[in-house]
Rosetta silent file (secondary structure, phi, psi, omega in degrees, C-alpha in Angstrom):
SEQUENCE: MVGARTPARGWWHLAGDGKAGYAGDGGPARRAELDDSSGMAVADNGTVYVADTGNNRVRAISPKGAITTVAGNGHAGAREGGGPAVRGGVASPKAVALGSKGQVHIADSNGVQVVSPNGILTTVVATPRISVNGKTIAFTPNAIAVGRSGGLYASDFTLKLLIEFTPTGHAVHSWPIYVTPAGMATAPDGSVVVGNYETFSVHQVIDGQPSTLVTFTRNSLPGPTGTFRPSGIEVSRTGLVYSVTDGVNGGTTRPALVAIKGSDHVQLLPAGSGTSH
SCORE:     score description
SCORE:     0.000 S_00000001
   1 L     0.000  152.021 -159.694   11.775  -16.145    2.665 S_00000001
   2 E  -119.424  114.366  170.309   10.116  -13.446    0.749 S_00000001
   3 L  -126.327  172.106  169.320   12.203   -9.748    1.123 S_00000001
   4 L  -163.322  167.160 -156.743   12.145   -6.551   -0.113 S_00000001
   5 L   -51.048  145.901  159.219   13.682   -2.945   -0.712 S_00000001
   6 E  -124.837  112.615  157.438   14.067   -0.676    1.910 S_00000001
   7 L    12.815   80.494  174.088   15.406    3.137    1.127 S_00000001
   8 L    78.320   12.657  173.635   18.934    3.626    1.904 S_00000001
   9 L  -150.872   -9.809  179.941   19.424    0.821    3.736 S_00000001
  10 E    60.443 -103.974 -161.741   19.177   -1.988    0.443 S_00000001
  11 L   -83.615  155.011  150.674   17.980   -5.749    1.397 S_00000001
  12 L  -131.631 -176.684  179.597   15.673   -6.689    4.498 S_00000001
  13 L   -90.082   92.329  165.277   14.306   -9.880    5.891 S_00000001
  14 L   -66.957  -68.898 -133.715   10.062   -9.101    5.216 S_00000001
  15 E  -164.047  129.849 -166.044    8.555  -12.679    5.659 S_00000001
  16 L   105.577  119.041 -169.092    9.526  -16.445    6.217 S_00000001
  17 L  -110.667   28.383 -168.757   11.619  -17.858    8.909 S_00000001
  18 L    48.520   29.634  153.380   13.313  -20.370    5.932 S_00000001
  19 L  -124.706  141.426  171.692   11.490  -23.534    6.406 S_00000001
  20 L   -80.525  105.369  157.356    8.715  -24.605    3.886 S_00000001
  21 L   174.644 -160.972 -150.189    5.234  -25.252    4.980 S_00000001
  22 L  -142.715  100.897  169.695    2.353  -23.088    6.764 S_00000001
  23 L  -108.255 -178.861  148.130    2.719  -21.223   10.216 S_00000001
  24 L    41.111   38.206  178.988    2.575  -18.396   11.865 S_00000001
  25 L   -92.283  147.440  160.332   -1.021  -16.320   10.909 S_00000001
  26 L    85.502   -0.424  168.434   -1.918  -14.055   13.675 S_00000001
  27 E  -144.533  178.372 -161.613    2.567  -13.044   14.628 S_00000001
  28 E   -62.371  126.898  175.086    5.132  -11.420   13.294 S_00000001
  29 L   -65.955  -22.951 -164.745    5.806  -12.626    9.326 S_00000001
  30 L   -78.674    0.156 -174.448    9.644  -13.095    9.606 S_00000001
  31 L  -118.001   43.652  136.222    8.762  -16.545   12.150 S_00000001
  32 L  -111.658  136.088  156.560    6.261  -17.632    9.914 S_00000001
  33 L   -32.057  110.480  172.176    6.257  -20.932    7.803 S_00000001
  34 L  -133.739  140.068 -164.751    5.700  -20.026    3.891 S_00000001
  35 L  -117.473  112.278  125.971    6.124  -23.086    0.392 S_00000001
  36 L    80.501   68.316 -174.299    7.130  -21.561   -2.708 S_00000001
  37 E   -98.428  154.732 -173.331    5.477  -18.068   -1.931 S_00000001
  38 E  -137.536 -121.802 -159.086    5.688  -16.242   -6.198 S_00000001
  39 E   -61.914  166.073 -174.131    4.052  -13.242   -7.288 S_00000001
  40 E  -141.860  151.281  156.644    3.508   -9.855   -4.538 S_00000001
  41 E  -147.718  161.515 -161.956    1.750   -6.812   -4.838 S_00000001
  42 E  -108.213  116.365  135.774    2.228   -3.801   -2.188 S_00000001
  43 L   -44.952  170.447 -118.819   -0.745   -1.573   -1.103 S_00000001
  44 L  -133.475  -21.051 -179.612   -0.753    2.013   -1.017 S_00000001
  45 L  -108.423   -0.348  149.307   -0.839    1.673    2.567 S_00000001
  46 L   135.487  -38.862 -163.268    2.390   -0.528    2.828 S_00000001
  47 L   -31.185  121.064  174.146    0.143   -3.814    3.155 S_00000001
  48 E  -101.435  131.249 -160.353    2.219   -6.884    0.968 S_00000001
  49 E  -105.716  118.713 -170.446   -0.037   -9.467   -0.638 S_00000001
  50 E  -102.811  134.008  159.789    2.257  -12.772   -1.141 S_00000001
  51 E   -87.229  136.526  171.984    1.142  -15.868   -3.300 S_00000001
  52 E  -127.783  123.177 -145.048    1.864  -18.436   -1.489 S_00000001
  53 H   -85.084  -82.812 -130.361    1.692  -21.451   -4.313 S_00000001
  54 H   -97.095   52.414 -178.922    2.897  -24.105   -2.500 S_00000001
  55 H  -134.730   10.931  179.495    0.456  -23.919    0.747 S_00000001
  56 L    48.888  110.053  172.111   -2.624  -22.679   -2.119 S_00000001
  57 L  -179.845  168.957  156.519   -3.287  -19.846   -0.130 S_00000001
  58 E  -113.481  128.902 -174.880   -2.970  -15.867   -0.304 S_00000001
  59 E  -143.800  168.803 -169.992   -1.609  -14.039    2.473 S_00000001
  60 E  -118.191  114.832 -177.129   -1.056  -10.366    3.756 S_00000001
  61 E   -92.087  106.930 -149.524    1.697   -9.282    5.370 S_00000001
  62 L   -90.537  166.153  164.385    0.395   -5.471    7.658 S_00000001
  63 L   -37.663  -38.383 -157.698    2.958   -2.543    7.883 S_00000001
  64 L  -122.633   33.343  132.498    3.914   -3.558   11.528 S_00000001
  65 L    75.443   47.049  172.651    5.183   -7.021    9.771 S_00000001
  66 E  -114.404  137.642 -178.606    2.080   -9.437   10.987 S_00000001
  67 E  -121.857  151.937  179.016    0.782  -11.984    8.549 S_00000001
  68 E  -144.846  167.239 -134.653   -2.555  -13.499    8.187 S_00000001
  69 E  -125.368   83.848  157.287   -3.938  -15.760    5.415 S_00000001
  70 E   -14.203  -74.157  160.318   -6.666  -13.820    2.789 S_00000001
  71 E  -128.840  175.427  168.841   -7.650  -16.505    0.856 S_00000001
  72 L   103.379   88.932  176.523   -7.321  -19.894    0.480 S_00000001
  73 L   -81.110   -3.724  156.206   -8.231  -23.093    2.368 S_00000001
  74 L   130.604  -50.681  133.050   -4.936  -24.698    2.263 S_00000001
  75 L     0.138   88.724 -174.963   -7.086  -27.143   -0.956 S_00000001
  76 L   -83.266   93.680 -164.861   -6.100  -26.801   -4.491 S_00000001
  77 L  -117.497 -157.037  157.625   -9.764  -27.947   -4.424 S_00000001
  78 L   -99.878  170.851 -159.008  -12.213  -26.744   -7.383 S_00000001
  79 L   -87.470  170.572 -162.025  -13.339  -23.071   -6.878 S_00000001
  80 L  -135.500   52.073  156.014  -15.934  -22.392   -4.033 S_00000001
  81 L   -29.623  179.951  163.942  -16.540  -18.680   -5.244 S_00000001
  82 L    51.780   19.874 -170.620  -19.394  -16.571   -3.727 S_00000001
  83 L  -135.305 -157.333 -136.819  -18.527  -17.650    0.168 S_00000001
  84 E   -97.248  133.214  160.883  -15.527  -16.578    3.047 S_00000001
  85 L   -92.826   -2.620  179.450  -12.299  -16.199    0.694 S_00000001
  86 L   -85.496    5.941 -158.855  -10.423  -17.945    3.696 S_00000001
  87 L  -145.362   -8.087  169.675  -12.870  -20.827    3.087 S_00000001
  88 L  -114.317  156.826 -151.607  -12.616  -20.886   -0.978 S_00000001
  89 L   -84.842  100.818  113.731  -10.008  -23.398   -2.965 S_00000001
  90 L    -7.234   65.096  154.685   -7.301  -21.227   -3.794 S_00000001
  91 L   -61.042   62.177  177.698   -4.775  -23.484   -6.542 S_00000001
  92 L   100.952   28.786 -162.477   -1.577  -22.868   -6.588 S_00000001
  93 L   -67.634  119.345 -168.635   -1.641  -19.551   -6.609 S_00000001
  94 L  -106.754  -30.607  170.956    1.067  -17.868   -8.925 S_00000001
  95 L  -154.267  154.036  158.231    1.040  -14.101   -8.712 S_00000001
  96 E   -88.124  164.016 -161.906   -1.784  -11.012   -7.239 S_00000001
  97 E  -151.406  100.592 -179.411   -3.257   -7.942   -8.646 S_00000001
  98 E  -116.842  146.442  165.187   -4.921   -5.259   -6.659 S_00000001
  99 L   -81.917 -174.808 -176.026   -7.399   -2.903   -7.634 S_00000001
 100 L   -70.646  -10.849  175.497   -8.109    0.314   -7.184 S_00000001
 101 L  -122.092   47.764  150.387  -11.310    0.070   -4.462 S_00000001
 102 L    85.954  -22.512  145.745   -8.970   -2.777   -2.782 S_00000001
 103 L   -45.905  137.668 -153.322   -9.645   -5.749   -4.476 S_00000001
 104 E  -139.669  120.486  175.712   -6.918   -8.274   -4.657 S_00000001
 105 E   -66.012  127.652  174.222   -6.955  -10.276   -8.174 S_00000001
 106 E  -135.702  127.358  169.883   -5.320  -13.635   -7.916 S_00000001
 107 L   -52.866  145.230  152.188   -3.393  -16.360  -10.306 S_00000001
 108 L  -161.572  159.756  147.574   -4.464  -19.179   -9.861 S_00000001
 109 L   -32.866   -4.028 -149.743   -5.050  -23.221  -11.381 S_00000001
 110 L  -115.782  -10.345 -166.562   -8.335  -22.516  -11.043 S_00000001
 111 E   102.887 -157.760 -179.103   -8.444  -18.660  -13.516 S_00000001
 112 E   -95.078  160.026 -156.650   -8.894  -15.634  -11.931 S_00000001
 113 E  -160.544  174.517 -160.152  -10.710  -15.050   -8.880 S_00000001
 114 E  -143.474  113.347  154.863  -11.075  -11.829   -6.562 S_00000001
 115 E   -92.181  146.481  174.815  -11.216  -11.275   -3.095 S_00000001
 116 L   -73.774  134.834 -178.375  -13.665   -8.297   -2.172 S_00000001
 117 L   -46.047  -46.487  164.925  -12.466   -5.645    0.629 S_00000001
 118 L   -58.359   -3.592  157.350  -15.114   -7.588    2.642 S_00000001
 119 L    95.972  -16.394 -174.051  -13.246  -10.740    2.074 S_00000001
 120 E   -60.726   95.937  164.052  -15.820  -12.379   -0.610 S_00000001
 121 E   -73.600  124.566 -167.208  -13.955  -14.964   -3.148 S_00000001
 122 E  -145.580  142.233 -161.689  -15.513  -14.804   -6.357 S_00000001
 123 E  -105.763  106.218 -162.319  -14.665  -16.178   -9.818 S_00000001
 124 E   -91.818  -57.526 -176.750  -13.679  -13.716  -12.730 S_00000001
 125 E  -127.553  111.585  175.631  -11.903  -15.969  -15.332 S_00000001
 126 E  -118.137  131.598 -174.741  -12.865  -19.067  -15.288 S_00000001
 127 L   -95.832  176.335   22.564  -10.217  -22.209  -16.986 S_00000001
 128 L   -98.232  -24.738 -174.605   -9.339  -24.310  -17.950 S_00000001
 129 E   -90.620  143.490 -164.462  -10.555  -23.474  -21.351 S_00000001
 130 E  -145.407  121.426 -167.225  -11.288  -19.570  -22.238 S_00000001
 131 E  -126.123  140.874 -126.444  -11.972  -18.564  -25.651 S_00000001
 132 E  -144.191  166.202 -170.381  -10.076  -15.606  -26.910 S_00000001
 133 L    34.596   20.234 -170.045   -9.377  -14.118  -30.800 S_00000001
 134 L    86.672   11.100  176.340  -12.024  -16.072  -31.879 S_00000001
 135 E  -122.221  179.670  166.295  -10.471  -19.372  -30.858 S_00000001
 136 E  -113.331  124.467 -174.994  -10.638  -21.633  -27.674 S_00000001
 137 E  -122.445  154.816  171.257   -7.429  -22.098  -25.599 S_00000001
 138 E   -85.349  109.688 -179.399   -6.258  -24.496  -22.299 S_00000001
 139 L  -135.899  127.528  152.845   -5.649  -20.860  -20.521 S_00000001
 140 L  -110.513   98.269  175.009   -3.423  -21.213  -16.449 S_00000001
 141 L   -66.069  154.709 -177.873   -2.824  -17.669  -15.651 S_00000001
 142 L  -131.538   -6.101 -168.140    0.619  -17.267  -14.025 S_00000001
 143 L  -150.443 -178.574 -162.589    1.035  -13.406  -13.738 S_00000001
 144 E  -175.474  129.707  158.592   -1.865  -10.527  -13.359 S_00000001
 145 E  -162.407  159.148 -173.330   -2.154   -6.951  -13.246 S_00000001
 146 E   -79.242  152.335  177.777   -5.280   -4.489  -13.174 S_00000001
 147 L  -118.042 -168.717  158.751   -5.244   -2.000  -16.037 S_00000001
 148 L   -42.551  -47.734  153.409   -6.440    1.640  -15.941 S_00000001
 149 L   -99.925   57.273  168.172   -9.934    1.109  -16.642 S_00000001
 150 L    77.541  -13.612  164.865  -10.430   -2.227  -14.855 S_00000001
 151 L   -60.164  143.806  164.871   -9.265   -4.441  -17.343 S_00000001
 152 E  -120.451  152.865 -176.686   -7.342   -7.057  -16.048 S_00000001
 153 E   -97.416  121.839  153.986   -4.101   -8.362  -18.222 S_00000001
 154 E  -128.396 -179.594 -175.172   -3.097  -12.010  -17.605 S_00000001
 155 E  -135.934  148.159 -158.674   -1.093  -14.049  -18.605 S_00000001
 156 E  -129.234  108.843 -179.327   -0.224  -18.315  -19.906 S_00000001
 157 L   -76.644  -46.047 -158.495    4.038  -18.548  -18.563 S_00000001
 158 L   -74.454  -54.913 -127.911    3.247  -22.298  -21.209 S_00000001
 159 L   -95.706  -58.724 -173.313    1.191  -20.665  -23.898 S_00000001
 160 L   103.250   21.504 -176.857    3.093  -17.812  -24.083 S_00000001
 161 E   -95.857  149.589  154.911   -0.004  -15.284  -24.435 S_00000001
 162 E  -120.250  143.992  168.564   -0.316  -12.309  -22.319 S_00000001
 163 E  -110.293  109.048  170.420   -4.670  -11.671  -22.506 S_00000001
 164 E  -118.097  168.186 -159.519   -6.902   -8.872  -21.470 S_00000001
 165 E  -138.831  170.484 -175.631  -10.247   -9.307  -20.335 S_00000001
 166 L  -118.806  139.445 -154.278  -13.074   -6.820  -19.089 S_00000001
 167 L   -59.655   42.759 -169.052  -13.369   -6.361  -15.279 S_00000001
 168 L  -147.490  -56.865 -166.544  -16.576   -9.276  -15.848 S_00000001
 169 L   143.619  -31.603 -170.626  -13.834  -11.314  -17.358 S_00000001
 170 L   -66.999  106.704  158.460  -14.657  -11.801  -21.227 S_00000001
 171 L   -17.557  117.767 -119.163  -11.607  -11.707  -23.284 S_00000001
 172 L  -142.258  -83.393  158.771  -10.719   -9.360  -25.113 S_00000001
 173 E  -127.653 -177.646 -159.443   -7.442   -9.531  -26.996 S_00000001
 174 E  -165.437  106.490  165.260   -4.368  -11.961  -26.825 S_00000001
 175 E   -81.441  172.329 -162.961   -0.386  -10.902  -27.508 S_00000001
 176 E  -127.307   94.020 -166.288    2.549  -13.495  -28.002 S_00000001
 177 L  -174.914  109.004  177.608    4.796  -11.968  -24.894 S_00000001
 178 L   -86.876  111.570  158.554    5.987  -14.905  -22.368 S_00000001
 179 L   -98.352  142.646  170.256    5.568  -13.437  -19.038 S_00000001
 180 L  -128.649  158.017 -173.053    6.647  -14.883  -15.907 S_00000001
 181 L   -19.956  -53.580  174.146    5.310  -14.738  -12.716 S_00000001
 182 E   -90.548  -41.711  174.130    6.715  -11.733  -11.065 S_00000001
 183 L   -27.241  -14.701 -175.349    6.655   -9.580  -14.996 S_00000001
 184 E  -137.161  136.505 -164.286    4.470   -7.985  -14.800 S_00000001
 185 E  -135.100  155.114  159.396    2.959   -4.363  -12.752 S_00000001
 186 E   -85.584  130.571  165.775    0.399   -1.414  -12.533 S_00000001
 187 L   -88.051  164.909  156.535    1.693    1.483  -13.027 S_00000001
 188 L   -38.034  -40.927 -178.783    0.714    4.721  -11.064 S_00000001
 189 L  -115.908   52.242  168.651   -1.396    6.076  -14.127 S_00000001
 190 L    68.840   -8.782  159.354   -2.787    2.567  -14.678 S_00000001
 191 L   -32.758  154.020 -154.980   -1.042    1.589  -17.396 S_00000001
 192 E  -119.878  137.630  169.204    0.023   -2.080  -17.516 S_00000001
 193 E  -110.008  169.846  176.391    4.538   -2.737  -17.868 S_00000001
 194 E  -162.031  152.241  161.794    5.364   -6.339  -18.383 S_00000001
 195 E   -82.517  148.541  175.171    8.790   -8.045  -19.049 S_00000001
 196 E  -113.536   80.738 -176.006    9.187   -9.974  -22.199 S_00000001
 197 L   -86.410   20.326  177.516   11.316  -12.835  -21.243 S_00000001
 198 L  -115.152  -17.035  173.052   11.962  -14.452  -24.792 S_00000001
 199 L  -119.221   41.467  167.958   12.450  -11.259  -26.278 S_00000001
 200 L    15.500   64.548  165.396   14.575   -9.298  -23.356 S_00000001
 201 E  -128.498 -169.243 -173.824   11.930   -6.499  -23.847 S_00000001
 202 E  -148.189  101.231 -147.957    9.919   -4.234  -21.633 S_00000001
 203 E  -111.580 -162.581  156.240    6.769   -3.303  -23.169 S_00000001
 204 E  -137.788  110.983  151.007    3.350   -0.960  -21.922 S_00000001
 205 E   -60.213   92.901  140.799   -0.159   -1.308  -21.941 S_00000001
 206 L  -122.752  111.386  160.621   -3.072    1.808  -22.716 S_00000001
 207 L    88.543   59.274  161.950   -5.715    1.154  -22.594 S_00000001
 208 L   117.959  -28.278 -161.882   -5.777   -1.967  -24.533 S_00000001
 209 L  -115.474  105.490 -165.860   -2.386   -0.916  -27.359 S_00000001
 210 L   -82.187  171.463  173.441    0.500   -2.298  -25.774 S_00000001
 211 L  -128.345  171.991  168.095    4.655   -0.619  -26.635 S_00000001
 212 L  -150.819  108.410 -133.238    7.452   -1.284  -26.204 S_00000001
 213 L   -58.972  -56.670 -168.566    9.731    0.513  -23.620 S_00000001
 214 E  -163.240  158.947  177.129   13.090   -0.411  -24.352 S_00000001
 215 E  -139.107  102.114  166.353   14.537   -4.121  -25.924 S_00000001
 216 L   -71.590  138.755  131.256   18.042   -4.867  -24.314 S_00000001
 217 L  -178.833 -178.241 -116.805   20.708   -5.932  -25.455 S_00000001
 218 L   -60.403  -14.528  165.330   24.064   -6.428  -24.969 S_00000001
 219 L   -81.533   16.105  176.994   25.429   -2.978  -25.382 S_00000001
 220 L   -76.315   14.701 -143.873   22.060   -1.866  -23.161 S_00000001
 221 L  -178.047  101.029 -171.026   24.017   -2.133  -20.020 S_00000001
 222 L   -65.360  157.553 -171.584   27.374   -1.393  -18.762 S_00000001
 223 L   104.484 -176.702 -169.685   29.083   -4.164  -17.184 S_00000001
 224 L  -116.370   60.094  164.158   29.493   -7.889  -18.062 S_00000001
 225 L   -43.179  -70.684 -153.450   25.319   -7.905  -17.531 S_00000001
 226 L    56.867 -124.899  147.841   25.372   -8.970  -21.144 S_00000001
 227 L   -20.439  122.544  165.740   21.771  -10.059  -22.430 S_00000001
 228 L  -147.664  146.402 -165.591   19.173   -9.112  -20.146 S_00000001
 229 L  -137.733  109.832 -168.377   15.848  -11.128  -19.985 S_00000001
 230 E   -78.548  135.066  163.816   13.269   -9.414  -17.487 S_00000001
 231 E  -132.856   21.141 -172.705   11.713  -11.385  -15.018 S_00000001
 232 E  -129.844  104.139  172.853   10.669   -9.322  -12.373 S_00000001
 233 E   -83.567  132.488  144.894    8.641   -5.745  -13.135 S_00000001
 234 E  -146.999  138.567  168.108    7.683   -3.283  -10.668 S_00000001
 235 E   -66.736  126.716  155.843    6.606    0.557  -10.610 S_00000001
 236 L   -87.341 -178.024 -166.578    7.285    3.247   -8.228 S_00000001
 237 L   -61.084  -38.776  164.449    4.948    5.638   -6.947 S_00000001
 238 L   -43.440  -28.997 -155.401    7.465    7.780   -9.417 S_00000001
 239 L    99.546   -8.194 -151.387    6.485    6.003  -12.201 S_00000001
 240 L   -84.864  130.791  166.712   10.400    4.407  -12.298 S_00000001
 241 E  -100.921  139.805  171.413    9.948    0.819  -13.691 S_00000001
 242 E   -81.704  142.500  165.433   12.207   -1.516  -11.775 S_00000001
 243 E  -144.400  168.160 -174.869   13.135   -4.764  -13.754 S_00000001
 244 E  -145.610  134.075 -159.092   15.070   -7.629  -12.656 S_00000001
 245 E  -119.755  177.834 -173.683   16.430  -10.574  -14.597 S_00000001
 246 L   -69.487    5.238 -132.027   16.974  -14.718  -13.473 S_00000001
 247 L    68.469   -6.483  168.120   20.475  -14.358  -13.344 S_00000001
 248 L   -85.519  115.148 -165.660   21.139  -15.166  -16.782 S_00000001
 249 E  -140.153   87.933  169.368   23.111  -12.463  -18.389 S_00000001
 250 L    64.846   37.511 -164.634   25.129  -13.365  -20.953 S_00000001
 251 L    47.824   38.516 -177.143   26.544  -16.609  -19.984 S_00000001
 252 E  -122.328 -169.099  -56.463   27.106  -14.953  -16.438 S_00000001
 253 L   133.922  -47.734 -176.407   25.391  -16.435  -13.308 S_00000001
 254 L   -67.287  131.489  168.121   24.576  -12.618  -11.807 S_00000001
 255 L   -95.875  161.216 -168.903   21.116  -11.275  -11.452 S_00000001
 256 L  -126.975  152.660  153.425   20.829   -7.219  -12.666 S_00000001
 257 E  -130.925  125.100  178.979   18.757   -4.558  -11.792 S_00000001
 258 E  -145.238  150.368 -174.615   17.970   -1.545  -13.821 S_00000001
 259 E  -106.352  124.735 -170.050   16.043    0.900  -13.352 S_00000001
 260 E  -106.354  120.114  172.801   14.258    2.249  -16.737 S_00000001
 261 L   -97.383   43.000 -168.757   13.315    5.871  -17.701 S_00000001
 262 L    96.299  153.517 -171.578   12.208    5.475  -20.945 S_00000001
 263 L   -63.247  -26.034  177.393   14.670    3.357  -24.110 S_00000001
 264 L   -86.654   12.881 -167.442   16.740    6.227  -23.736 S_00000001
 265 L  -151.652  119.857 -151.545   17.890    6.295  -20.085 S_00000001
 266 E  -132.164  115.765 -179.961   18.575    2.470  -18.899 S_00000001
 267 E  -105.889  137.370  151.989   20.190    2.557  -15.018 S_00000001
 268 E   -82.701  155.505 -171.035   22.130   -0.878  -13.694 S_00000001
 269 L  -142.626  161.821 -170.017   21.833   -0.461   -9.995 S_00000001
 270 L   -93.163  112.383 -172.017   24.219   -2.786   -8.071 S_00000001
 271 L   -20.308  138.855 -168.679   22.705   -5.789   -5.984 S_00000001
 272 L    61.134   59.050 -170.719   21.115   -4.649   -2.715 S_00000001
 273 L  -107.822  119.235  172.367   20.682   -1.480   -4.004 S_00000001
 274 L   -64.029    0.486 -147.830   18.860    1.011   -1.453 S_00000001
 275 L   -77.589  146.619 -175.924   18.592    3.778   -4.143 S_00000001
 276 L  -132.986  159.756  179.575   14.755    5.196   -4.299 S_00000001
 277 L  -143.350    0.000    0.000   13.463    7.079   -6.711 S_00000001
């Protein structure tokens, strides 16, 4: 099941009936079936886009709670760009990101694909091999975000690389940053916030220039969380950065959620917190 936080009421059930499968399009999202859903993105109008990994599709949940498929025909086949997105090939999508004009960017095993506002699927970055920094590498994106100038940031979890692409898919830079599928988000100012799973850090990339917001140590947070390994990143409309762990915190198995207002203000939030900012 997919859940989301609602202010002042903690966590609530957004989508999925608890069974792995593909069913329910056109009806209530809470009664629908998803399969190994991964990254999510939320549009300004409240629509939630979900990478339905096991179903080889991307699905959308409307503000009224209805679910539909926006990309993918259910088969992890070759790219079929240039036609209707719901008939195109989307292979095990791991993450989605939204562009400024309503585009839905998809990180999948075929590369980086984009659904236009009128529902057409095109391929921007084609895998399996790309050229970056003078080298040709095998690249399979697992996380994605869209920067202020429209450039794309995509990561490869296996290679532990974050790569910047132009809007047309040309690789510009790469950095050794280890990002999970949910570990990257775009801030309201257009910067990209990235969780580094390996160095316990959260970075901010502005126009191709990365900087470190915070690096967690055992003394960074109160309580028994220990070293904080960021696996999920989200940014509020006011620019407040939220990060959540995978539950491995200094030897405990308890997930932690923090709010970050720069390196000098890191707040540990209780599980299921309804705090809004």
